[in-house]
């Protein structure tokens, strides 16, 4: 594997966890399980349940450099599932999320991981967004 290779579902384990702060947020963790470094490009491409469109990416969260994962290292992305102020529309309960890792061009790198949501479900509405991959967990949840 070349150091320029994207992180994919073949060399990366994806985990979704609930966080207490900020409210209505999830944390996506991608751990490099391969033998060589990989790049966590852009933001994860997310779809809750059977949504056709991917969750919008929070532009202001773009890091200064692509996150490089050495074997065993993690990258983090924060997901706001619904606005705390209640201005979102189309609210519903989602039971799973499909996470696709992006390649260098921004499209899908390869494969997707369908992950159950913490506690079995989460409330989502039209305001849901995801951050770019971050090197630190705190950065992923600071938006």
PDB file of C-alpha atoms in Angstrom:
ATOM      1  CA  UNK A   1       0.000   0.000   0.000  1.00  0.00           C
ATOM      2  CA  UNK A   2       1.321   3.422  -0.939  1.00  0.00           C
ATOM      3  CA  UNK A   3       1.213   6.219   1.621  1.00  0.00           C
ATOM      4  CA  UNK A   4      -1.135   8.109  -0.736  1.00  0.00           C
ATOM      5  CA  UNK A   5      -3.799   5.406  -0.421  1.00  0.00           C
ATOM      6  CA  UNK A   6      -7.176   6.317   0.973  1.00  0.00           C
ATOM      7  CA  UNK A   7      -8.496   4.755   4.127  1.00  0.00           C
ATOM      8  CA  UNK A   8     -11.155   2.243   3.053  1.00  0.00           C
ATOM      9  CA  UNK A   9     -13.451  -0.187   4.804  1.00  0.00           C
ATOM     10  CA  UNK A  10     -10.863  -2.892   4.010  1.00  0.00           C
ATOM     11  CA  UNK A  11      -8.173  -1.207   6.149  1.00  0.00           C
ATOM     12  CA  UNK A  12     -10.265   0.819   8.586  1.00  0.00           C
ATOM     13  CA  UNK A  13     -12.693  -0.045  11.397  1.00  0.00           C
ATOM     14  CA  UNK A  14     -15.627   2.365  11.801  1.00  0.00           C
ATOM     15  CA  UNK A  15     -17.335   2.982  15.140  1.00  0.00           C
ATOM     16  CA  UNK A  16     -20.230   5.350  15.975  1.00  0.00           C
ATOM     17  CA  UNK A  17     -20.734   6.450  19.567  1.00  0.00           C
ATOM     18  CA  UNK A  18     -23.060   8.823  21.385  1.00  0.00           C
ATOM     19  CA  UNK A  19     -21.637  11.818  23.221  1.00  0.00           C
ATOM     20  CA  UNK A  20     -23.229  13.798  26.044  1.00  0.00           C
ATOM     21  CA  UNK A  21     -21.871  17.143  24.839  1.00  0.00           C
ATOM     22  CA  UNK A  22     -22.750  18.767  22.573  1.00  0.00           C
ATOM     23  CA  UNK A  23     -26.334  17.532  22.575  1.00  0.00           C
ATOM     24  CA  UNK A  24     -27.715  15.815  19.482  1.00  0.00           C
ATOM     25  CA  UNK A  25     -24.247  14.720  18.370  1.00  0.00           C
ATOM     26  CA  UNK A  26     -22.532  11.466  17.498  1.00  0.00           C
ATOM     27  CA  UNK A  27     -18.841  10.731  17.114  1.00  0.00           C
ATOM     28  CA  UNK A  28     -17.550   8.642  14.226  1.00  0.00           C
ATOM     29  CA  UNK A  29     -14.170   7.031  14.809  1.00  0.00           C
ATOM     30  CA  UNK A  30     -12.127   5.455  12.011  1.00  0.00           C
ATOM     31  CA  UNK A  31      -9.159   3.326  13.124  1.00  0.00           C
ATOM     32  CA  UNK A  32      -6.496   2.212  10.642  1.00  0.00           C
ATOM     33  CA  UNK A  33      -6.353  -1.579  10.996  1.00  0.00           C
ATOM     34  CA  UNK A  34      -3.924  -2.017   8.105  1.00  0.00           C
ATOM     35  CA  UNK A  35      -0.153  -2.390   8.015  1.00  0.00           C
ATOM     36  CA  UNK A  36       0.573   0.927   6.295  1.00  0.00           C
ATOM     37  CA  UNK A  37      -0.511   4.560   6.658  1.00  0.00           C
ATOM     38  CA  UNK A  38      -3.714   5.705   4.928  1.00  0.00           C
ATOM     39  CA  UNK A  39      -5.348   9.074   4.354  1.00  0.00           C
ATOM     40  CA  UNK A  40      -8.765  10.025   5.765  1.00  0.00           C
ATOM     41  CA  UNK A  41      -9.764  12.361   2.949  1.00  0.00           C
ATOM     42  CA  UNK A  42     -12.537  14.966   3.176  1.00  0.00           C
ATOM     43  CA  UNK A  43     -15.464  13.925   5.377  1.00  0.00           C
ATOM     44  CA  UNK A  44     -17.197  10.586   5.755  1.00  0.00           C
ATOM     45  CA  UNK A  45     -20.105  10.163   3.366  1.00  0.00           C
ATOM     46  CA  UNK A  46     -23.077   9.366   5.619  1.00  0.00           C
ATOM     47  CA  UNK A  47     -26.594   8.147   4.977  1.00  0.00           C
ATOM     48  CA  UNK A  48     -29.057   7.429   7.768  1.00  0.00           C
ATOM     49  CA  UNK A  49     -31.260   4.389   7.101  1.00  0.00           C
ATOM     50  CA  UNK A  50     -32.217   4.455   3.417  1.00  0.00           C
ATOM     51  CA  UNK A  51     -31.704   8.156   2.687  1.00  0.00           C
ATOM     52  CA  UNK A  52     -30.702   8.802  -0.904  1.00  0.00           C
ATOM     53  CA  UNK A  53     -28.666  11.954  -0.316  1.00  0.00           C
ATOM     54  CA  UNK A  54     -25.562  12.059   1.847  1.00  0.00           C
ATOM     55  CA  UNK A  55     -25.556  14.168   5.013  1.00  0.00           C
ATOM     56  CA  UNK A  56     -24.287  17.719   4.380  1.00  0.00           C
ATOM     57  CA  UNK A  57     -20.677  18.471   5.312  1.00  0.00           C
ATOM     58  CA  UNK A  58     -19.914  21.358   7.671  1.00  0.00           C
ATOM     59  CA  UNK A  59     -17.589  23.521   5.534  1.00  0.00           C
ATOM     60  CA  UNK A  60     -16.113  25.408   8.488  1.00  0.00           C
ATOM     61  CA  UNK A  61     -14.677  22.174   9.875  1.00  0.00           C
ATOM     62  CA  UNK A  62     -12.154  21.614   7.068  1.00  0.00           C
ATOM     63  CA  UNK A  63      -8.725  20.909   8.596  1.00  0.00           C
ATOM     64  CA  UNK A  64      -5.555  22.544   7.291  1.00  0.00           C
ATOM     65  CA  UNK A  65      -4.198  19.194   6.073  1.00  0.00           C
ATOM     66  CA  UNK A  66      -5.489  15.756   5.186  1.00  0.00           C
ATOM     67  CA  UNK A  67      -5.567  13.472   8.226  1.00  0.00           C
ATOM     68  CA  UNK A  68      -2.965  10.719   7.930  1.00  0.00           C
ATOM     69  CA  UNK A  69      -3.565   7.561   9.935  1.00  0.00           C
ATOM     70  CA  UNK A  70      -0.613   5.419  10.865  1.00  0.00           C
ATOM     71  CA  UNK A  71      -1.516   1.795  11.674  1.00  0.00           C
ATOM     72  CA  UNK A  72      -3.576   1.776  14.885  1.00  0.00           C
ATOM     73  CA  UNK A  73      -4.295   5.531  14.801  1.00  0.00           C
ATOM     74  CA  UNK A  74      -7.781   7.048  14.674  1.00  0.00           C
ATOM     75  CA  UNK A  75      -9.509   9.918  12.876  1.00  0.00           C
ATOM     76  CA  UNK A  76     -12.709  11.515  14.147  1.00  0.00           C
ATOM     77  CA  UNK A  77     -15.776  13.165  12.634  1.00  0.00           C
ATOM     78  CA  UNK A  78     -18.617  14.800  14.527  1.00  0.00           C
ATOM     79  CA  UNK A  79     -22.237  14.441  13.455  1.00  0.00           C
ATOM     80  CA  UNK A  80     -24.973  16.852  14.487  1.00  0.00           C
ATOM     81  CA  UNK A  81     -28.143  14.783  14.164  1.00  0.00           C
ATOM     82  CA  UNK A  82     -30.636  17.593  14.807  1.00  0.00           C
ATOM     83  CA  UNK A  83     -30.482  21.267  15.749  1.00  0.00           C
ATOM     84  CA  UNK A  84     -30.975  21.820  19.468  1.00  0.00           C
ATOM     85  CA  UNK A  85     -33.225  24.791  18.664  1.00  0.00           C
ATOM     86  CA  UNK A  86     -35.741  22.589  16.849  1.00  0.00           C
ATOM     87  CA  UNK A  87     -35.690  24.428  13.513  1.00  0.00           C
ATOM     88  CA  UNK A  88     -35.134  21.261  11.478  1.00  0.00           C
ATOM     89  CA  UNK A  89     -37.815  19.656   9.358  1.00  0.00           C
ATOM     90  CA  UNK A  90     -38.690  16.058   8.588  1.00  0.00           C
ATOM     91  CA  UNK A  91     -37.612  14.708  11.957  1.00  0.00           C
ATOM     92  CA  UNK A  92     -37.593  10.949  12.336  1.00  0.00           C
ATOM     93  CA  UNK A  93     -35.952   8.090  14.173  1.00  0.00           C
ATOM     94  CA  UNK A  94     -33.002   6.510  12.350  1.00  0.00           C
ATOM     95  CA  UNK A  95     -31.784   3.014  13.239  1.00  0.00           C
ATOM     96  CA  UNK A  96     -28.536   2.716  11.265  1.00  0.00           C
ATOM     97  CA  UNK A  97     -25.998   4.807   9.440  1.00  0.00           C
ATOM     98  CA  UNK A  98     -23.986   3.871   6.381  1.00  0.00           C
ATOM     99  CA  UNK A  99     -20.468   5.307   6.396  1.00  0.00           C
ATOM    100  CA  UNK A 100     -18.459   5.479   3.183  1.00  0.00           C
ATOM    101  CA  UNK A 101     -14.898   6.754   3.283  1.00  0.00           C
ATOM    102  CA  UNK A 102     -13.942   9.310   0.647  1.00  0.00           C
ATOM    103  CA  UNK A 103     -11.104   8.995  -1.809  1.00  0.00           C
ATOM    104  CA  UNK A 104      -8.749  11.788  -2.762  1.00  0.00           C
ATOM    105  CA  UNK A 105     -11.209  13.218  -5.306  1.00  0.00           C
ATOM    106  CA  UNK A 106     -14.029  13.305  -2.748  1.00  0.00           C
ATOM    107  CA  UNK A 107     -16.014  10.376  -4.136  1.00  0.00           C
ATOM    108  CA  UNK A 108     -16.275   7.008  -2.428  1.00  0.00           C
ATOM    109  CA  UNK A 109     -12.932   5.252  -1.842  1.00  0.00           C
ATOM    110  CA  UNK A 110     -14.408   1.743  -1.789  1.00  0.00           C
ATOM    111  CA  UNK A 111     -16.986  -0.141   0.173  1.00  0.00           C
ATOM    112  CA  UNK A 112     -19.244   1.103   2.926  1.00  0.00           C
ATOM    113  CA  UNK A 113     -19.797   0.166   6.546  1.00  0.00           C
ATOM    114  CA  UNK A 114     -23.351   0.004   7.856  1.00  0.00           C
ATOM    115  CA  UNK A 115     -23.267   0.633  11.575  1.00  0.00           C
ATOM    116  CA  UNK A 116     -26.010   0.350  14.183  1.00  0.00           C
ATOM    117  CA  UNK A 117     -26.633   3.537  16.093  1.00  0.00           C
ATOM    118  CA  UNK A 118     -25.974   3.889  19.827  1.00  0.00           C
ATOM    119  CA  UNK A 119     -28.981   2.798  21.906  1.00  0.00           C
ATOM    120  CA  UNK A 120     -30.526   1.351  18.720  1.00  0.00           C
ATOM    121  CA  UNK A 121     -31.739   4.634  17.232  1.00  0.00           C
ATOM    122  CA  UNK A 122     -31.232   8.381  17.061  1.00  0.00           C
ATOM    123  CA  UNK A 123     -33.444  11.331  16.130  1.00  0.00           C
ATOM    124  CA  UNK A 124     -32.402  13.076  12.898  1.00  0.00           C
ATOM    125  CA  UNK A 125     -33.852  16.003  10.990  1.00  0.00           C
ATOM    126  CA  UNK A 126     -33.016  18.186   7.984  1.00  0.00           C
ATOM    127  CA  UNK A 127     -30.288  20.059   9.893  1.00  0.00           C
ATOM    128  CA  UNK A 128     -28.020  17.013  10.258  1.00  0.00           C
ATOM    129  CA  UNK A 129     -24.394  17.670   9.290  1.00  0.00           C
ATOM    130  CA  UNK A 130     -21.007  15.959   9.535  1.00  0.00           C
ATOM    131  CA  UNK A 131     -17.543  17.440   9.995  1.00  0.00           C
ATOM    132  CA  UNK A 132     -14.458  16.722   7.968  1.00  0.00           C
ATOM    133  CA  UNK A 133     -12.164  14.092   9.464  1.00  0.00           C
ATOM    134  CA  UNK A 134     -10.128  15.496  12.346  1.00  0.00           C
ATOM    135  CA  UNK A 135      -6.931  14.301  14.007  1.00  0.00           C
ATOM    136  CA  UNK A 136      -8.331  14.921  17.504  1.00  0.00           C
ATOM    137  CA  UNK A 137     -11.681  13.976  19.013  1.00  0.00           C
ATOM    138  CA  UNK A 138     -12.126  17.428  20.586  1.00  0.00           C
ATOM    139  CA  UNK A 139     -11.812  19.076  17.166  1.00  0.00           C
ATOM    140  CA  UNK A 140     -14.544  16.867  15.735  1.00  0.00           C
ATOM    141  CA  UNK A 141     -16.980  17.927  18.460  1.00  0.00           C
ATOM    142  CA  UNK A 142     -16.095  21.628  18.624  1.00  0.00           C
ATOM    143  CA  UNK A 143     -18.500  22.751  15.914  1.00  0.00           C
TER     144      UNK A 143
END
